[in-house]
Amino acid sequence: MQKGQVRKAISGFYYVYADGQTYQTRGRGNFRVKNMAPLIGDFVDFESDNLTEGVLLDIYPRKNELIRPTVANVDWGVIVMSAIEPDFSSYLVDRFLVYLEAKNIRPIIYVTKIDLLDGTAKEEMLHFKTYYESIGYTMILSDYPESSTSLKKLVASIGKGMAVFMGQSGAGKSTLLNQLMPELGLETGEISTSLGRGRHTTRHVELHPVGEALIADTPGFSTIDLVEIEAVELPSLFPDFVALRDQCRFGGCMHINEPNCRIKEAVASGEIAPYRYEHYLQFHDEIVGRKPVYQKNKNKR
């Protein structure tokens, strides 16, 4: 029996990497009985006498699991955003950040098309970078086509971890993956002039080694749902709020209607970026206002 990691799954086969080799395996029947399925990124026990006829035996507990894309045990989430065409959206960035915080995945914000900005727009982008980095996030501004410095910084930031790419459609995610892994030759989608967003171009999830990192080639998508996040946990998903929340008058302050709220004071003074607080309120209203999901009682006759 060996331990390995699932790095690709196609047509019922799971490709497990272990000790420098890739083994083609199939899952045991008891996975179906338990309603379990291995995911890309899973650590598994398997046995195999050769590279093409292995059998998966067990799946190790996951530290996290994503639905879009379907992948497990993620260390880093690279949020790929465009500086222009489509325009940079701090709302979308914050939405992805909250999603990743809830999954205990460290974010990296990577902004493409910086070379298309004029001087004023570049200054504004630098303000975003300064703020996000002040609250503990990594934000990388692309320097393509001038040099590959930003790509090297991205790979260095991921280190030995496993990363998924997500973010704005049309931001150049497939182009970025092609720059990191030229052997992939991924198609890049054109921007739809009528819809203002790019076509999704990648088709399946696979982990690829880049330096010491593992990078998942995942289908791009333009937004995510916050259905797994409850309103009470939302304040803890904003690190700029967390740093000051103990100074609020009331424990468990939601930073909305409570008096003597340190967060609202920090927003008023500019210590916390007002746009961050606005997005917090929007996310809160969305979570509170969503319809409850009722499960059918299977025992009801």
Coordinates of C-alpha atoms in Angstrom, one line a residue:
M1 CA 0.0 0.0 0.0
Q2 CA 1.2 3.5 -0.9
K3 CA 0.2 7.1 -0.2
G4 CA -0.2 9.5 -3.0
Q5 CA -2.1 12.5 -4.3
V6 CA -4.8 12.5 -7.0
R7 CA -3.7 15.0 -9.7
K8 CA -6.1 14.2 -12.5
A9 CA -9.3 12.4 -13.1
I10 CA -10.8 11.4 -16.4
S11 CA -13.5 8.8 -17.4
G12 CA -13.5 7.0 -14.1
F13 CA -9.7 6.8 -13.8
Y14 CA -7.8 8.6 -11.0
Y15 CA -4.1 9.5 -11.7
V16 CA -2.2 9.4 -8.5
Y17 CA 1.3 10.8 -8.0
A18 CA 3.6 9.1 -5.6
D19 CA 7.4 8.9 -5.3
G20 CA 8.0 10.6 -8.7
Q21 CA 5.6 8.3 -10.6
T22 CA 2.0 8.7 -11.8
Y23 CA -0.3 5.6 -11.3
Q24 CA -3.5 5.1 -13.2
T25 CA -6.1 3.8 -10.7
R26 CA -9.8 3.1 -10.2
G27 CA -11.8 3.6 -7.1
R28 CA -13.0 0.7 -5.0
G29 CA -16.7 -0.1 -5.1
N30 CA -17.2 0.9 -1.5
F31 CA -16.6 4.5 -2.4
R32 CA -20.0 4.4 -4.3
V33 CA -21.7 2.7 -1.4
K34 CA -20.5 5.4 0.9
N35 CA -21.4 8.1 -1.6
M36 CA -17.8 9.2 -1.7
A37 CA -15.7 10.2 -4.7
P38 CA -12.0 11.1 -4.8
L39 CA -11.3 14.8 -5.7
I40 CA -8.4 16.4 -7.4
G41 CA -5.9 17.2 -4.6
D42 CA -7.0 14.3 -2.3
F43 CA -4.4 12.4 -0.5
V44 CA -5.1 8.7 -0.8
D45 CA -4.0 5.2 0.0
F46 CA -3.7 2.9 -3.0
E47 CA -2.1 -0.3 -4.2
S48 CA -0.7 -1.1 -7.6
D49 CA 1.7 -3.7 -9.1
N50 CA 2.2 -1.5 -12.2
L51 CA 1.5 2.1 -13.4
T52 CA -1.8 1.3 -15.1
E53 CA -3.9 -1.0 -12.9
G54 CA -3.9 0.5 -9.4
V55 CA -6.8 0.6 -6.9
L56 CA -7.7 3.4 -4.6
L57 CA -8.3 2.1 -1.0
D58 CA -9.0 5.1 1.2
I59 CA -9.2 8.9 1.1
Y60 CA -7.5 11.0 3.9
P61 CA -9.5 13.7 5.7
R62 CA -9.5 17.0 3.7
K63 CA -8.5 20.3 5.1
N64 CA -10.9 22.0 2.6
E65 CA -13.0 21.3 -0.4
L66 CA -14.3 23.5 -3.2
I67 CA -17.3 23.0 -5.4
R68 CA -16.3 25.4 -8.2
P69 CA -13.7 24.2 -9.1
T70 CA -14.1 20.7 -7.6
V71 CA -10.8 20.3 -5.8
A72 CA -9.6 19.5 -2.3
N73 CA -6.7 20.4 0.0
V74 CA -6.0 23.9 -1.5
D75 CA -3.4 26.1 0.0
W76 CA -3.6 29.2 -2.2
G77 CA -6.4 30.8 -4.2
V78 CA -5.1 33.1 -7.0
I79 CA -7.7 35.7 -7.7
V80 CA -7.0 36.8 -11.3
M81 CA -8.5 40.3 -12.0
S82 CA -8.2 42.6 -14.9
A83 CA -7.1 46.2 -14.5
I84 CA -9.1 47.2 -17.6
E85 CA -11.3 45.5 -20.3
P86 CA -13.1 44.4 -18.1
D87 CA -12.5 47.0 -15.4
F88 CA -11.0 46.1 -12.0
S89 CA -13.8 45.3 -9.5
S90 CA -12.9 45.7 -5.8
Y91 CA -16.4 44.2 -5.1
L92 CA -15.5 41.0 -6.9
V93 CA -12.1 40.9 -5.3
D94 CA -13.7 41.2 -1.8
R95 CA -16.3 38.5 -2.7
F96 CA -13.5 36.1 -3.6
L97 CA -11.5 37.1 -0.5
V98 CA -14.5 36.3 1.8
Y99 CA -15.1 33.0 0.0
L100 CA -11.4 32.0 0.4
E101 CA -11.2 33.1 4.0
A102 CA -14.3 30.9 4.8
K103 CA -12.5 28.0 3.2
N104 CA -9.2 28.7 5.1
I105 CA -7.4 29.2 1.8
R106 CA -4.7 32.0 1.6
P107 CA -5.5 34.4 -1.2
I108 CA -3.2 36.0 -3.8
I109 CA -4.6 38.9 -5.9
Y110 CA -3.1 39.0 -9.3
V111 CA -4.0 41.9 -11.6
T112 CA -3.4 41.6 -15.4
K113 CA -3.3 44.3 -18.1
I114 CA -1.5 46.9 -15.9
D115 CA 0.4 48.0 -19.0
L116 CA -2.9 49.3 -20.5
L117 CA -3.6 51.8 -17.7
D118 CA -2.9 55.5 -17.9
G119 CA -1.0 57.3 -15.1
T120 CA -4.0 58.2 -13.0
A121 CA -5.5 54.7 -13.2
K122 CA -2.2 53.2 -12.2
E123 CA -2.0 55.4 -9.1
E124 CA -5.5 54.2 -8.1
M125 CA -4.4 50.6 -8.6
L126 CA -1.4 51.3 -6.3
H127 CA -3.8 52.6 -3.6
F128 CA -5.7 49.3 -3.8
K129 CA -2.4 47.3 -3.6
T130 CA -1.2 49.4 -0.6
Y131 CA -4.5 48.8 1.3
Y132 CA -4.8 45.1 0.6
E133 CA -1.2 44.5 1.6
S134 CA -1.7 46.5 4.8
I135 CA -4.3 44.0 5.9
G136 CA -2.1 41.0 5.1
Y137 CA -2.9 40.0 1.5
T138 CA -0.5 39.6 -1.4
M139 CA -1.3 41.7 -4.4
I140 CA 0.8 41.3 -7.6
L141 CA 0.5 43.8 -10.5
S142 CA 1.5 42.2 -13.8
D143 CA 4.4 43.6 -15.7
Y144 CA 3.8 41.5 -18.9
P145 CA 4.9 42.0 -21.6
E146 CA 7.9 43.9 -20.2
S147 CA 9.4 41.0 -18.1
S148 CA 8.5 37.9 -16.2
T149 CA 9.1 39.4 -12.8
S150 CA 5.4 39.2 -11.7
L151 CA 5.2 35.6 -12.8
K152 CA 8.3 34.7 -10.8
K153 CA 6.8 36.5 -7.8
L154 CA 3.5 34.6 -8.1
V155 CA 5.3 31.2 -8.2
A156 CA 7.5 32.2 -5.3
S157 CA 4.4 33.3 -3.3
I158 CA 2.8 29.9 -3.8
G159 CA 6.0 28.2 -2.8
K160 CA 5.5 24.5 -2.2
G161 CA 1.8 24.8 -1.9
M162 CA -1.1 23.9 -4.2
A163 CA -3.0 26.8 -5.8
V164 CA -6.3 27.2 -7.7
F165 CA -6.9 30.1 -10.1
M166 CA -10.2 31.9 -10.1
G167 CA -11.5 35.3 -10.8
Q168 CA -13.0 37.6 -13.4
S169 CA -13.9 36.2 -16.8
G170 CA -11.9 37.9 -19.5
A171 CA -9.1 38.8 -17.1
G172 CA -6.6 36.6 -18.9
K173 CA -6.5 33.5 -16.6
S174 CA -5.8 31.1 -19.4
T175 CA -3.2 33.4 -20.8
L176 CA -1.6 33.6 -17.4
L177 CA -1.6 29.8 -17.1
N178 CA 0.0 29.5 -20.6
Q179 CA 2.7 31.8 -19.5
L180 CA 3.4 29.7 -16.4
M181 CA 3.0 26.4 -18.3
P182 CA 3.6 26.9 -22.0
E183 CA 3.2 23.1 -22.6
L184 CA -0.5 23.3 -21.8
G185 CA -1.4 25.4 -24.9
L186 CA -4.8 26.4 -23.3
E187 CA -7.2 28.2 -25.6
T188 CA -7.8 31.8 -24.6
G189 CA -11.3 33.2 -24.8
E190 CA -12.1 36.4 -26.5
I191 CA -14.1 39.1 -24.7
S192 CA -17.8 39.1 -25.6
T193 CA -18.5 42.7 -26.7
S194 CA -22.2 42.2 -26.1
L195 CA -21.9 40.7 -22.6
G196 CA -18.6 42.3 -21.6
R197 CA -17.2 39.0 -20.3
G198 CA -15.0 36.2 -21.5
R199 CA -15.9 32.7 -22.5
H200 CA -15.0 29.9 -20.2
T201 CA -12.2 28.0 -22.0
T202 CA -10.7 25.3 -19.7
R203 CA -12.5 22.0 -19.5
H204 CA -11.3 19.9 -16.6
V205 CA -9.3 20.1 -13.4
E206 CA -5.7 18.9 -13.3
L207 CA -2.7 19.7 -11.1
H208 CA 0.5 20.7 -12.8
P209 CA 3.9 21.2 -11.2
V210 CA 5.4 24.6 -11.7
G211 CA 8.7 24.9 -9.8
E212 CA 7.9 23.5 -6.4
A213 CA 4.3 24.6 -6.6
L214 CA 1.2 22.6 -7.8
I215 CA -1.2 24.7 -9.9
A216 CA -4.7 23.6 -10.8
D217 CA -5.9 24.4 -14.3
T218 CA -9.5 25.2 -13.4
P219 CA -12.4 26.5 -15.4
G220 CA -12.7 30.3 -15.0
F221 CA -15.8 31.8 -13.5
S222 CA -16.8 35.4 -12.8
T223 CA -18.4 35.2 -9.4
I224 CA -19.1 32.8 -6.6
D225 CA -22.0 32.1 -4.2
L226 CA -21.7 32.7 -0.5
V227 CA -24.3 30.0 0.4
E228 CA -22.0 28.3 2.9
I229 CA -21.4 31.4 4.9
E230 CA -23.6 32.5 7.8
A231 CA -24.1 36.1 8.8
V232 CA -22.6 35.6 12.2
E233 CA -19.3 34.5 10.8
L234 CA -19.0 37.2 8.2
P235 CA -17.2 39.8 10.4
S236 CA -14.4 37.3 11.1
L237 CA -13.8 37.0 7.3
F238 CA -12.6 40.6 7.0
P239 CA -9.1 40.8 8.5
D240 CA -9.2 44.6 8.7
F241 CA -12.3 44.2 11.0
V242 CA -10.8 41.4 13.0
A243 CA -7.8 43.6 14.0
L244 CA -10.1 46.1 15.7
R245 CA -13.2 44.2 16.8
D246 CA -12.1 43.7 20.4
Q247 CA -12.4 47.5 20.7
C248 CA -16.1 47.4 20.0
R249 CA -18.3 48.1 23.0
F250 CA -20.3 44.8 22.5
G251 CA -18.9 41.4 22.1
G252 CA -20.2 39.8 18.9
C253 CA -20.7 43.2 17.4
M254 CA -22.0 42.9 13.8
H255 CA -20.8 46.5 13.0
I256 CA -24.1 47.6 11.6
N257 CA -26.6 49.1 14.2
E258 CA -24.6 48.7 17.4
P259 CA -23.5 51.9 19.3
N260 CA -19.8 52.6 20.0
C261 CA -18.7 50.3 17.2
R262 CA -14.9 50.6 16.6
I263 CA -15.3 49.3 13.0
K264 CA -17.7 52.1 12.0
E265 CA -15.5 54.6 13.6
A266 CA -12.5 53.3 11.6
V267 CA -14.5 53.5 8.4
A268 CA -15.5 57.1 9.2
S269 CA -11.8 58.0 9.8
G270 CA -10.5 56.2 6.7
E271 CA -8.6 53.6 8.8
I272 CA -10.7 51.0 7.2
A273 CA -11.4 51.5 3.5
P274 CA -15.1 52.6 3.0
Y275 CA -15.5 50.4 0.0
R276 CA -14.6 47.4 2.1
Y277 CA -17.4 48.3 4.6
E278 CA -19.9 48.9 1.8
H279 CA -19.1 45.4 0.4
Y280 CA -19.5 43.9 3.9
L281 CA -23.0 45.4 4.2
Q282 CA -23.9 44.1 0.8
F283 CA -22.7 40.6 1.6
H284 CA -24.5 40.7 4.9
D285 CA -27.8 41.7 3.3
E286 CA -27.4 38.9 0.7
I287 CA -26.7 36.3 3.4
V288 CA -29.6 37.4 5.6
G289 CA -32.0 37.7 2.7
R290 CA -31.4 34.4 1.1
K291 CA -34.2 31.9 1.1
P292 CA -33.7 28.9 3.5
V293 CA -33.2 25.5 2.0
Y294 CA -35.6 22.9 3.3
Q295 CA -34.8 19.2 3.1
K296 CA -37.6 16.8 2.5
N297 CA -38.3 14.4 5.3
K298 CA -37.6 11.0 3.9
N299 CA -39.6 9.3 6.6
K300 CA -42.7 11.3 6.0
R301 CA -45.5 9.3 4.4

